[in-house]
GROMACS .gro file of C-alpha atoms in nm:
model
  451
    1GLN     CA    1  -6.120  -4.348   4.368
    2HIS     CA    2  -6.426  -4.480   4.555
    3TYR     CA    3  -6.491  -4.130   4.691
    4PHE     CA    4  -6.454  -3.986   4.340
    5ILE     CA    5  -6.713  -4.229   4.202
    6GLN     CA    6  -6.957  -4.152   4.483
    7SER     CA    7  -6.915  -3.779   4.420
    8ASN     CA    8  -6.989  -3.825   4.050
    9LEU     CA    9  -7.299  -4.028   4.132
   10ARG     CA   10  -7.425  -3.760   4.370
   11MET     CA   11  -7.355  -3.491   4.112
   12GLY     CA   12  -7.537  -3.691   3.841
   13ALA     CA   13  -7.838  -3.743   4.065
   14LEU     CA   14  -7.843  -3.373   4.149
   15LEU     CA   15  -7.827  -3.274   3.782
   16THR     CA   16  -8.107  -3.520   3.697
   17PHE     CA   17  -8.324  -3.374   3.971
   18LEU     CA   18  -8.254  -3.018   3.856
   19LEU     CA   19  -8.340  -3.110   3.496
   20PHE     CA   20  -8.664  -3.268   3.619
   21LEU     CA   21  -8.758  -2.950   3.804
   22LEU     CA   22  -8.668  -2.741   3.502
   23ASN     CA   23  -8.882  -2.958   3.277
   24CYS     CA   24  -9.176  -2.932   3.517
   25SER     CA   25  -9.131  -2.556   3.530
   26VAL     CA   26  -9.125  -2.528   3.149
   27SER     CA   27  -9.427  -2.756   3.116
   28ALA     CA   28  -9.621  -2.560   3.373
   29ALA     CA   29  -9.539  -2.235   3.196
   30ALA     CA   30  -9.611  -2.357   2.841
   31ASP     CA   31  -9.896  -2.217   2.632
   32LYS     CA   32 -10.238  -2.347   2.735
   33LEU     CA   33 -10.526  -2.415   2.500
   34LYS     CA   34 -10.838  -2.226   2.615
   35LEU     CA   35 -11.090  -2.264   2.331
   36SER     CA   36 -11.136  -2.456   2.008
   37ILE     CA   37 -11.393  -2.370   1.741
   38LEU     CA   38 -11.435  -2.654   1.493
   39MET     CA   39 -11.598  -2.597   1.155
   40PHE     CA   40 -11.640  -2.890   0.920
   41ARG     CA   41 -11.796  -3.004   0.597
   42HIS     CA   42 -12.038  -3.295   0.617
   43GLY     CA   43 -11.917  -3.640   0.519
   44ASP     CA   44 -11.958  -3.837   0.197
   45ARG     CA   45 -12.312  -3.826   0.055
   46SER     CA   46 -12.536  -3.925  -0.232
   47PRO     CA   47 -12.585  -3.673  -0.517
   48THR     CA   48 -12.826  -3.390  -0.451
   49THR     CA   49 -12.962  -3.384  -0.808
   50ASN     CA   50 -13.041  -3.649  -1.069
   51ILE     CA   51 -12.925  -3.598  -1.428
   52PRO     CA   52 -13.236  -3.616  -1.652
   53ASN     CA   53 -13.093  -3.871  -1.898
   54ASP     CA   54 -12.914  -4.080  -1.635
   55ILE     CA   55 -12.987  -4.446  -1.563
   56TYR     CA   56 -12.985  -4.369  -1.191
   57THR     CA   57 -13.278  -4.206  -1.014
   58THR     CA   58 -13.370  -4.109  -0.660
   59ASP     CA   59 -13.452  -4.474  -0.586
   60SER     CA   60 -13.098  -4.575  -0.684
   61TRP     CA   61 -12.965  -4.439  -0.355
   62PRO     CA   62 -13.042  -4.609  -0.020
   63GLN     CA   63 -13.167  -4.293   0.152
   64GLY     CA   64 -13.243  -4.073  -0.147
   65PRO     CA   65 -13.066  -3.759  -0.270
   66GLY     CA   66 -12.819  -3.557  -0.063
   67GLN     CA   67 -12.800  -3.804   0.225
   68LEU     CA   68 -12.499  -3.897   0.439
   69SER     CA   69 -12.351  -4.233   0.345
   70ILE     CA   70 -12.200  -4.494   0.575
   71ILE     CA   71 -11.857  -4.369   0.464
   72GLY     CA   72 -11.961  -4.017   0.563
   73LYS     CA   73 -12.071  -4.130   0.907
   74GLU     CA   74 -11.750  -4.324   0.965
   75SER     CA   75 -11.534  -4.030   0.854
   76HIS     CA   76 -11.679  -3.800   1.116
   77LEU     CA   77 -11.675  -4.071   1.379
   78GLU     CA   78 -11.299  -4.091   1.319
   79ASN     CA   79 -11.272  -3.710   1.322
   80GLY     CA   80 -11.437  -3.711   1.663
   81LYS     CA   81 -11.186  -3.967   1.791
   82PHE     CA   82 -10.896  -3.763   1.649
   83PHE     CA   83 -10.997  -3.443   1.827
   84ARG     CA   84 -11.085  -3.629   2.147
   85ALA     CA   85 -10.726  -3.754   2.156
   86ARG     CA   86 -10.602  -3.403   2.081
   87TYR     CA   87 -10.811  -3.220   2.341
   88THR     CA   88 -10.889  -3.452   2.633
   89ASP     CA   89 -10.551  -3.608   2.716
   90PRO     CA   90 -10.402  -3.423   3.019
   91SER     CA   91 -10.050  -3.524   2.915
   92SER     CA   92 -10.090  -3.368   2.568
   93GLU     CA   93  -9.966  -3.018   2.482
   94THR     CA   94 -10.303  -2.961   2.314
   95TYR     CA   95 -10.507  -3.049   2.626
   96LEU     CA   96 -10.819  -2.831   2.632
   97GLY     CA   97 -10.916  -2.898   2.993
   98LEU     CA   98 -11.236  -3.050   2.861
   99ASN     CA   99 -11.439  -3.305   3.058
  100PRO     CA  100 -11.400  -3.624   2.850
  101ASP     CA  101 -11.744  -3.747   2.957
  102TYR     CA  102 -11.929  -3.437   2.822
  103LYS     CA  103 -12.031  -3.141   3.030
  104ARG     CA  104 -12.314  -2.932   2.891
  105VAL     CA  105 -12.171  -2.588   2.975
  106GLU     CA  106 -11.841  -2.669   2.799
  107VAL     CA  107 -11.974  -2.771   2.457
  108ASP     CA  108 -12.192  -2.589   2.202
  109VAL     CA  109 -12.289  -2.752   1.870
  110ARG     CA  110 -12.475  -2.597   1.579
  111SER     CA  111 -12.557  -2.734   1.235
  112THR     CA  112 -12.738  -2.625   0.924
  113ASP     CA  113 -13.087  -2.773   0.896
  114MET     CA  114 -12.990  -3.051   0.656
  115GLU     CA  115 -12.995  -3.421   0.736
  116ARG     CA  116 -12.637  -3.474   0.619
  117THR     CA  117 -12.493  -3.194   0.835
  118LEU     CA  118 -12.700  -3.288   1.141
  119MET     CA  119 -12.594  -3.652   1.110
  120SER     CA  120 -12.230  -3.551   1.054
  121ALA     CA  121 -12.239  -3.354   1.380
  122GLU     CA  122 -12.394  -3.650   1.560
  123SER     CA  123 -12.133  -3.889   1.416
  124PHE     CA  124 -11.852  -3.655   1.522
  125LEU     CA  125 -11.992  -3.631   1.875
  126ALA     CA  126 -12.024  -4.009   1.896
  127GLY     CA  127 -11.649  -4.031   1.836
  128PHE     CA  128 -11.559  -3.741   2.065
  129PHE     CA  129 -11.784  -3.831   2.358
  130PRO     CA  130 -11.823  -4.207   2.393
  131PRO     CA  131 -12.032  -4.309   2.697
  132PRO     CA  132 -11.851  -4.300   3.034
  133ASP     CA  133 -11.696  -4.626   3.150
  134ASN     CA  134 -11.941  -4.642   3.439
  135ASN     CA  135 -12.231  -4.659   3.193
  136LEU     CA  136 -12.141  -4.988   3.024
  137THR     CA  137 -12.455  -5.165   3.148
  138SER     CA  138 -12.685  -4.904   2.989
  139PRO     CA  139 -12.854  -4.950   2.652
  140LEU     CA  140 -12.655  -4.639   2.555
  141ASP     CA  141 -12.325  -4.818   2.621
  142VAL     CA  142 -12.202  -4.746   2.267
  143TRP     CA  143 -12.348  -4.397   2.226
  144GLN     CA  144 -12.474  -4.105   2.431
  145PRO     CA  145 -12.700  -3.826   2.301
  146ILE     CA  146 -12.546  -3.479   2.272
  147PRO     CA  147 -12.767  -3.180   2.173
  148VAL     CA  148 -12.718  -3.028   1.826
  149HIS     CA  149 -12.883  -2.691   1.764
  150THR     CA  150 -13.009  -2.570   1.427
  151LEU     CA  151 -13.216  -2.302   1.256
  152PRO     CA  152 -13.474  -2.370   0.983
  153TYR     CA  153 -13.403  -2.262   0.628
  154PRO     CA  154 -13.392  -1.979   0.525
  155ASN     CA  155 -13.341  -1.834   0.875
  156GLU     CA  156 -12.986  -1.969   0.872
  157LYS     CA  157 -12.760  -1.677   0.777
  158MET     CA  158 -12.428  -1.795   0.923
  159LEU     CA  159 -12.344  -2.148   0.806
  160ASP     CA  160 -12.503  -2.186   0.463
  161GLY     CA  161 -12.247  -1.973   0.280
  162ALA     CA  162 -12.446  -1.750   0.045
  163PRO     CA  163 -12.758  -1.587   0.192
  164VAL     CA  164 -13.048  -1.740   0.002
  165PRO     CA  165 -13.272  -1.586  -0.108
  166CYS     CA  166 -13.097  -1.252  -0.152
  167LYS     CA  167 -13.151  -1.053  -0.470
  168ALA     CA  168 -12.884  -0.797  -0.375
  169PHE     CA  169 -12.612  -1.064  -0.352
  170THR     CA  170 -12.726  -1.252  -0.663
  171GLU     CA  171 -12.730  -0.941  -0.879
  172SER     CA  172 -12.396  -0.818  -0.747
  173TYR     CA  173 -12.223  -1.155  -0.798
  174HIS     CA  174 -12.368  -1.187  -1.149
  175GLU     CA  175 -12.240  -0.842  -1.239
  176THR     CA  176 -11.894  -0.924  -1.101
  177LEU     CA  177 -11.864  -1.237  -1.314
  178MET     CA  178 -12.005  -1.072  -1.626
  179ASN     CA  179 -11.724  -0.817  -1.598
  180ASN     CA  180 -11.447  -1.068  -1.528
  181ALA     CA  181 -11.230  -1.149  -1.828
  182ASP     CA  182 -11.115  -1.490  -1.700
  183PHE     CA  183 -11.468  -1.615  -1.638
  184LEU     CA  184 -11.596  -1.488  -1.972
  185SER     CA  185 -11.298  -1.632  -2.155
  186PHE     CA  186 -11.344  -1.978  -2.004
  187MET     CA  187 -11.716  -1.995  -2.076
  188ARG     CA  188 -11.679  -1.865  -2.433
  189ASN     CA  189 -11.389  -2.096  -2.509
  190ASN     CA  190 -11.594  -2.391  -2.386
  191THR     CA  191 -11.919  -2.314  -2.568
  192GLU     CA  192 -11.915  -2.645  -2.756
  193ASN     CA  193 -11.841  -2.842  -2.439
  194THR     CA  194 -12.126  -2.667  -2.260
  195LYS     CA  195 -12.362  -2.750  -2.547
  196LYS     CA  196 -12.249  -3.113  -2.535
  197ILE     CA  197 -12.314  -3.133  -2.159
  198TYR     CA  198 -12.671  -3.011  -2.209
  199GLU     CA  199 -12.735  -3.248  -2.498
  200VAL     CA  200 -12.590  -3.562  -2.338
  201CYS     CA  201 -12.750  -3.501  -1.998
  202GLY     CA  202 -13.086  -3.372  -2.115
  203TRP     CA  203 -13.074  -3.054  -1.910
  204LYS     CA  204 -13.302  -2.763  -1.999
  205GLU     CA  205 -13.079  -2.515  -2.182
  206HIS     CA  206 -12.990  -2.172  -2.041
  207SER     CA  207 -12.845  -1.873  -2.220
  208ASP     CA  208 -12.708  -1.719  -1.899
  209LEU     CA  209 -12.340  -1.807  -1.851
  210LEU     CA  210 -12.365  -1.838  -1.472
  211SER     CA  211 -12.658  -2.079  -1.508
  212GLN     CA  212 -12.454  -2.281  -1.756
  213LEU     CA  213 -12.167  -2.302  -1.508
  214SER     CA  214 -12.406  -2.410  -1.233
  215THR     CA  215 -12.550  -2.685  -1.455
  216ALA     CA  216 -12.204  -2.817  -1.544
  217GLU     CA  217 -12.098  -2.809  -1.178
  218THR     CA  218 -12.413  -2.999  -1.077
  219THR     CA  219 -12.333  -3.258  -1.342
  220TYR     CA  220 -11.983  -3.293  -1.198
  221ASP     CA  221 -12.118  -3.341  -0.846
  222THR     CA  222 -12.360  -3.615  -0.951
  223LEU     CA  223 -12.100  -3.805  -1.155
  224PHE     CA  224 -11.843  -3.765  -0.876
  225CYS     CA  225 -12.085  -3.926  -0.630
  226GLU     CA  226 -12.160  -4.212  -0.870
  227LYS     CA  227 -11.791  -4.281  -0.928
  228SER     CA  228 -11.713  -4.254  -0.554
  229HIS     CA  229 -11.975  -4.519  -0.478
  230ASN     CA  230 -11.859  -4.747  -0.761
  231TYR     CA  231 -12.169  -4.696  -0.974
  232THR     CA  232 -12.101  -4.773  -1.339
  233LEU     CA  233 -12.158  -4.458  -1.542
  234LYS     CA  234 -12.418  -4.467  -1.818
  235LYS     CA  235 -12.266  -4.589  -2.146
  236GLU     CA  236 -12.343  -4.263  -2.330
  237PHE     CA  237 -12.183  -4.063  -2.048
  238SER     CA  238 -11.864  -4.267  -2.067
  239GLU     CA  239 -11.852  -4.247  -2.447
  240ALA     CA  240 -11.887  -3.870  -2.428
  241ASN     CA  241 -11.609  -3.855  -2.165
  242LEU     CA  242 -11.860  -3.654  -1.963
  243PHE     CA  243 -11.689  -3.661  -1.626
  244ASN     CA  244 -11.358  -3.527  -1.756
  245LEU     CA  245 -11.555  -3.272  -1.953
  246VAL     CA  246 -11.713  -3.118  -1.641
  247VAL     CA  247 -11.406  -3.129  -1.411
  248PRO     CA  248 -11.275  -2.786  -1.530
  249TYR     CA  249 -11.615  -2.627  -1.466
  250ASN     CA  250 -11.610  -2.746  -1.105
  251ALA     CA  251 -11.257  -2.613  -1.060
  252LEU     CA  252 -11.367  -2.277  -1.203
  253ARG     CA  253 -11.666  -2.257  -0.970
  254TRP     CA  254 -11.451  -2.272  -0.655
  255SER     CA  255 -11.183  -2.040  -0.790
  256LEU     CA  256 -11.449  -1.770  -0.830
  257PHE     CA  257 -11.461  -1.715  -0.452
  258ASN     CA  258 -11.139  -1.516  -0.480
  259LEU     CA  259 -11.286  -1.297  -0.755
  260MET     CA  260 -11.564  -1.169  -0.531
  261THR     CA  261 -11.584  -0.809  -0.419
  262ASP     CA  262 -11.550  -0.734  -0.050
  263SER     CA  263 -11.925  -0.684  -0.029
  264GLU     CA  264 -11.989  -1.029  -0.178
  265LYS     CA  265 -11.731  -1.192   0.050
  266ALA     CA  266 -11.908  -1.032   0.346
  267PHE     CA  267 -12.238  -1.178   0.230
  268MET     CA  268 -12.082  -1.523   0.209
  269GLY     CA  269 -11.880  -1.543   0.531
  270GLY     CA  270 -11.915  -1.216   0.719
  271VAL     CA  271 -12.164  -1.344   0.977
  272LEU     CA  272 -11.946  -1.644   1.063
  273LEU     CA  273 -11.634  -1.424   1.079
  274ARG     CA  274 -11.809  -1.199   1.329
  275GLU     CA  275 -11.921  -1.502   1.531
  276LEU     CA  276 -11.564  -1.638   1.548
  277LYS     CA  277 -11.434  -1.310   1.685
  278THR     CA  278 -11.718  -1.290   1.937
  279ARG     CA  279 -11.643  -1.641   2.062
  280VAL     CA  280 -11.270  -1.575   2.084
  281ARG     CA  281 -11.323  -1.253   2.278
  282ALA     CA  282 -11.563  -1.425   2.519
  283ALA     CA  283 -11.311  -1.702   2.588
  284ILE     CA  284 -11.028  -1.456   2.653
  285GLU     CA  285 -11.244  -1.235   2.875
  286GLN     CA  286 -11.387  -1.546   3.046
  287THR     CA  287 -11.748  -1.445   2.987
  288ASP     CA  288 -11.837  -1.779   2.829
  289GLU     CA  289 -11.774  -2.126   2.975
  290HIS     CA  290 -11.773  -2.304   2.639
  291LYS     CA  291 -11.439  -2.466   2.558
  292LEU     CA  292 -11.546  -2.653   2.246
  293VAL     CA  293 -11.770  -2.497   1.980
  294ILE     CA  294 -11.870  -2.700   1.675
  295PHE     CA  295 -12.025  -2.577   1.350
  296SER     CA  296 -12.139  -2.845   1.103
  297GLY     CA  297 -12.183  -2.714   0.749
  298HIS     CA  298 -12.092  -2.750   0.385
  299ASP     CA  299 -11.809  -2.697   0.139
  300THR     CA  300 -11.948  -2.346   0.085
  301THR     CA  301 -11.925  -2.286   0.462
  302LEU     CA  302 -11.554  -2.360   0.467
  303ALA     CA  303 -11.482  -2.181   0.139
  304SER     CA  304 -11.667  -1.873   0.265
  305ILE     CA  305 -11.486  -1.846   0.600
  306LEU     CA  306 -11.146  -1.917   0.445
  307THR     CA  307 -11.218  -1.645   0.189
  308THR     CA  308 -11.316  -1.387   0.451
  309LEU     CA  309 -11.006  -1.482   0.654
  310GLY     CA  310 -10.796  -1.428   0.341
  311VAL     CA  311 -10.644  -1.776   0.307
  312TYR     CA  312 -10.869  -1.965   0.063
  313ASP     CA  313 -10.679  -2.153  -0.209
  314GLY     CA  314 -10.977  -2.169  -0.446
  315VAL     CA  315 -11.006  -2.549  -0.428
  316GLN     CA  316 -11.315  -2.739  -0.312
  317THR     CA  317 -11.262  -2.884   0.036
  318PRO     CA  318 -11.302  -3.263   0.056
  319TYR     CA  319 -11.579  -3.428   0.254
  320ALA     CA  320 -11.527  -3.428   0.633
  321THR     CA  321 -11.259  -3.156   0.626
  322VAL     CA  322 -11.226  -2.985   0.966
  323LEU     CA  323 -11.106  -2.630   1.033
  324ALA     CA  324 -11.011  -2.540   1.390
  325VAL     CA  325 -10.967  -2.193   1.538
  326GLU     CA  326 -10.767  -2.244   1.858
  327VAL     CA  327 -10.717  -1.983   2.129
  328TRP     CA  328 -10.396  -2.026   2.330
  329GLU     CA  329 -10.294  -1.846   2.647
  330THR     CA  330  -9.919  -1.778   2.643
  331GLU     CA  331  -9.686  -1.811   2.938
  332GLU     CA  332  -9.658  -1.430   2.944
  333GLY     CA  333 -10.034  -1.399   2.992
  334GLY     CA  334 -10.119  -1.294   2.637
  335HIS     CA  335 -10.318  -1.489   2.381
  336VAL     CA  336 -10.248  -1.635   2.037
  337ILE     CA  337 -10.512  -1.743   1.787
  338ARG     CA  338 -10.424  -2.016   1.538
  339LEU     CA  339 -10.607  -2.171   1.242
  340ILE     CA  340 -10.543  -2.534   1.149
  341ARG     CA  341 -10.699  -2.783   0.908
  342HIS     CA  342 -10.743  -3.157   0.950
  343HIS     CA  343 -10.835  -3.424   0.699
  344LYS     CA  344 -10.762  -3.793   0.721
  345ASP     CA  345 -10.577  -3.793   0.387
  346GLU     CA  346 -10.362  -3.487   0.466
  347ASP     CA  347 -10.100  -3.381   0.717
  348LEU     CA  348 -10.223  -3.123   0.965
  349ILE     CA  349 -10.213  -2.781   0.796
  350SER     CA  350 -10.139  -2.459   0.986
  351TYR     CA  351 -10.248  -2.135   0.818
  352THR     CA  352 -10.067  -1.803   0.847
  353LEU     CA  353 -10.343  -1.543   0.850
  354PRO     CA  354 -10.284  -1.202   0.683
  355GLY     CA  355 -10.099  -0.959   0.910
  356CYS     CA  356 -10.009  -1.234   1.158
  357GLN     CA  357  -9.703  -1.443   1.237
  358GLU     CA  358  -9.652  -1.809   1.147
  359SER     CA  359  -9.705  -1.889   1.516
  360GLY     CA  360 -10.050  -1.726   1.508
  361CYS     CA  361 -10.231  -1.394   1.559
  362THR     CA  362 -10.232  -1.176   1.866
  363GLU     CA  363 -10.571  -1.069   1.998
  364GLU     CA  364 -10.547  -0.728   1.830
  365GLN     CA  365 -10.436  -0.878   1.498
  366PHE     CA  366 -10.722  -1.128   1.497
  367TYR     CA  367 -10.989  -0.876   1.596
  368SER     CA  368 -10.880  -0.635   1.321
  369LEU     CA  369 -10.843  -0.906   1.056
  370ASN     CA  370 -11.071  -0.812   0.763
  371ALA     CA  371 -11.301  -0.626   1.003
  372ASN     CA  372 -11.466  -0.459   0.704
  373LEU     CA  373 -11.609  -0.798   0.602
  374GLU     CA  374 -11.793  -0.865   0.928
  375MET     CA  375 -12.172  -0.872   0.915
  376SER     CA  376 -12.451  -0.942   1.160
  377GLU     CA  377 -12.762  -1.140   1.072
  378ASP     CA  378 -12.957  -0.815   1.093
  379ASP     CA  379 -12.719  -0.667   0.835
  380ILE     CA  380 -12.803  -0.955   0.602
  381LEU     CA  381 -13.176  -0.900   0.648
  382ASP     CA  382 -13.136  -0.529   0.587
  383LYS     CA  383 -12.918  -0.558   0.275
  384CYS     CA  384 -13.136  -0.833   0.131
  385ASN     CA  385 -13.450  -0.631   0.212
  386GLU     CA  386 -13.589  -0.919   0.415
  387THR     CA  387 -13.793  -0.930   0.731
  388SER     CA  388 -13.788  -1.211   0.983
  389TRP     CA  389 -13.924  -1.531   0.834
  390PRO     CA  390 -14.203  -1.719   1.015
  391ASP     CA  391 -14.110  -2.064   1.136
  392PHE     CA  392 -14.339  -2.241   0.890
  393ALA     CA  393 -14.190  -2.071   0.582
  394PRO     CA  394 -13.887  -2.304   0.548
  395SER     CA  395 -14.111  -2.606   0.498
  396LEU     CA  396 -14.312  -2.447   0.216
  397ASP     CA  397 -14.155  -2.390  -0.124
  398LYS     CA  398 -14.287  -2.137  -0.375
  399ASN     CA  399 -14.497  -2.392  -0.564
  400VAL     CA  400 -14.676  -2.507  -0.250
  401LEU     CA  401 -14.739  -2.148  -0.143
  402PHE     CA  402 -14.880  -2.068  -0.489
  403VAL     CA  403 -15.116  -2.366  -0.478
  404LEU     CA  404 -15.233  -2.272  -0.128
  405LEU     CA  405 -15.295  -1.915  -0.242
  406CYS     CA  406 -15.499  -2.033  -0.543
  407VAL     CA  407 -15.705  -2.270  -0.326
  408THR     CA  408 -15.768  -1.989  -0.077
  409ILE     CA  409 -15.885  -1.750  -0.352
  410LEU     CA  410 -16.106  -2.019  -0.511
  411PHE     CA  411 -16.259  -2.107  -0.175
  412THR     CA  412 -16.330  -1.741  -0.105
  413LEU     CA  413 -16.500  -1.692  -0.445
  414CYS     CA  414 -16.711  -2.004  -0.400
  415SER     CA  415 -16.812  -1.887  -0.054
  416LEU     CA  416 -16.919  -1.549  -0.195
  417ILE     CA  417 -17.123  -1.711  -0.473
  418VAL     CA  418 -17.297  -1.954  -0.238
  419THR     CA  419 -17.366  -1.677   0.010
  420THR     CA  420 -17.513  -1.454  -0.263
  421ILE     CA  421 -17.739  -1.732  -0.392
  422TYR     CA  422 -17.851  -1.812  -0.041
  423LEU     CA  423 -17.937  -1.449   0.040
  424CYS     CA  424 -18.135  -1.410  -0.284
  425SER     CA  425 -18.323  -1.731  -0.213
  426LEU     CA  426 -18.393  -1.625   0.142
  427LYS     CA  427 -18.534  -1.290   0.027
  428LYS     CA  428 -18.765  -1.461  -0.224
  429ASN     CA  429 -18.888  -1.717   0.032
  430THR     CA  430 -18.960  -1.440   0.280
  431LYS     CA  431 -19.191  -1.269   0.029
  432TYR     CA  432 -19.395  -1.586  -0.034
  433SER     CA  433 -19.407  -1.666   0.337
  434SER     CA  434 -19.561  -1.324   0.408
  435LEU     CA  435 -19.838  -1.376   0.150
  436GLY     CA  436 -19.916  -1.718   0.292
  437ALA     CA  437 -19.948  -1.579   0.640
  438VAL     CA  438 -20.200  -1.315   0.527
  439GLU     CA  439 -20.407  -1.576   0.347
  440HIS     CA  440 -20.397  -1.803   0.652
  441ARG     CA  441 -20.510  -1.526   0.883
  442SER     CA  442 -20.800  -1.448   0.650
  443LEU     CA  443 -20.919  -1.802   0.655
  444LEU     CA  444 -20.900  -1.808   1.031
  445ALA     CA  445 -21.101  -1.494   1.046
  446ASP     CA  446 -21.366  -1.647   0.830
  447ASP     CA  447 -21.376  -1.959   1.041
  448ASP     CA  448 -21.404  -1.751   1.352
  449PHE     CA  449 -21.683  -1.564   1.193
  450LEU     CA  450 -21.864  -1.884   1.102
  451ALA     CA  451 -21.819  -2.024   1.444
   0.00000   0.00000   0.00000
């Protein structure tokens, strides 16, 4: 019996050891994460536009219109911590092989040229890359600077969503909506509500239906921000039930993405779609050392890329929503590309892209996905009949440029008038000076004679 017990113990130990080896073998052969491309909407902000008849103005908000709030900063700080835990823990299945202390060649960050998106990127990076433990005596012991790249407006053609300005896109989109029965039906059935919105808010009225929708959606955004920050709505706005009145308009605005033609979808997200495929290919072919790529943008950025990928649900993405395109190397040596979505108030969402499996897309499937919607920045310039914009152009709006032009023309005219007067005066003075010289010489001659 003693021998039987010892034999069982040896057999149990052997089985445990074999299971350990098997587990190590499976772990070693499991899929490995090679690249993550994060795209997110900025965090909570103040309204971008004031309603004319509102009791709140630009001065009612700590940093002015369209600025990231403390809540917005904290949201992306937490997002950074979430993805740090996901990507930098060697024991995690989602380990990215990323240096947790930040290594320049591994990380690339780009943002639109807006304060709220730049600050969202910085907040995210503060959560993802806290200072190394050996730096606790430095003044930067709670934060370390990470570079964020950007392009000035309107040079940004990839992350803004719609290419602005672009007459070709605007005219095409307007024509699409004016021929869409659902859009026309909604706007015509809500004529009285639209009129009420203009009257209560004090907006300048528009006859164009798309402009009316834009005005109602702007009203929604401003009231949403006020309610989110616990500002009491103006009495007249509450009595008119204004917020509930504009909610359907906002819902309509985002549903319109799925009504766009392929050409319009390409304008909106084609450049970013092309960039995603370029980054994925570079990671698979090992021609780029970046392991983490971050794009900080807007709700239109996420709606546009989800539309071009064919999975947009037509609903506005909440603040601080993060999309992640992850490239995995399989144990067989192939690659799988997956799209996931993270938000603090939602469970992690995995998308099944068109023509792909639930587990993800193969390289070929991903590269061919909606290839007809891809666009380069040069394509945008060509189709919008633009040339490259000078660096100073983004800082000058049309009104400023008009004033400068008028001042330049006025200055030129004044210069011409002054110059003309001066030349005429000079010619006249020259005539009198010549007569004086003759008279003077005559007198001298006489004096010489007398002498």
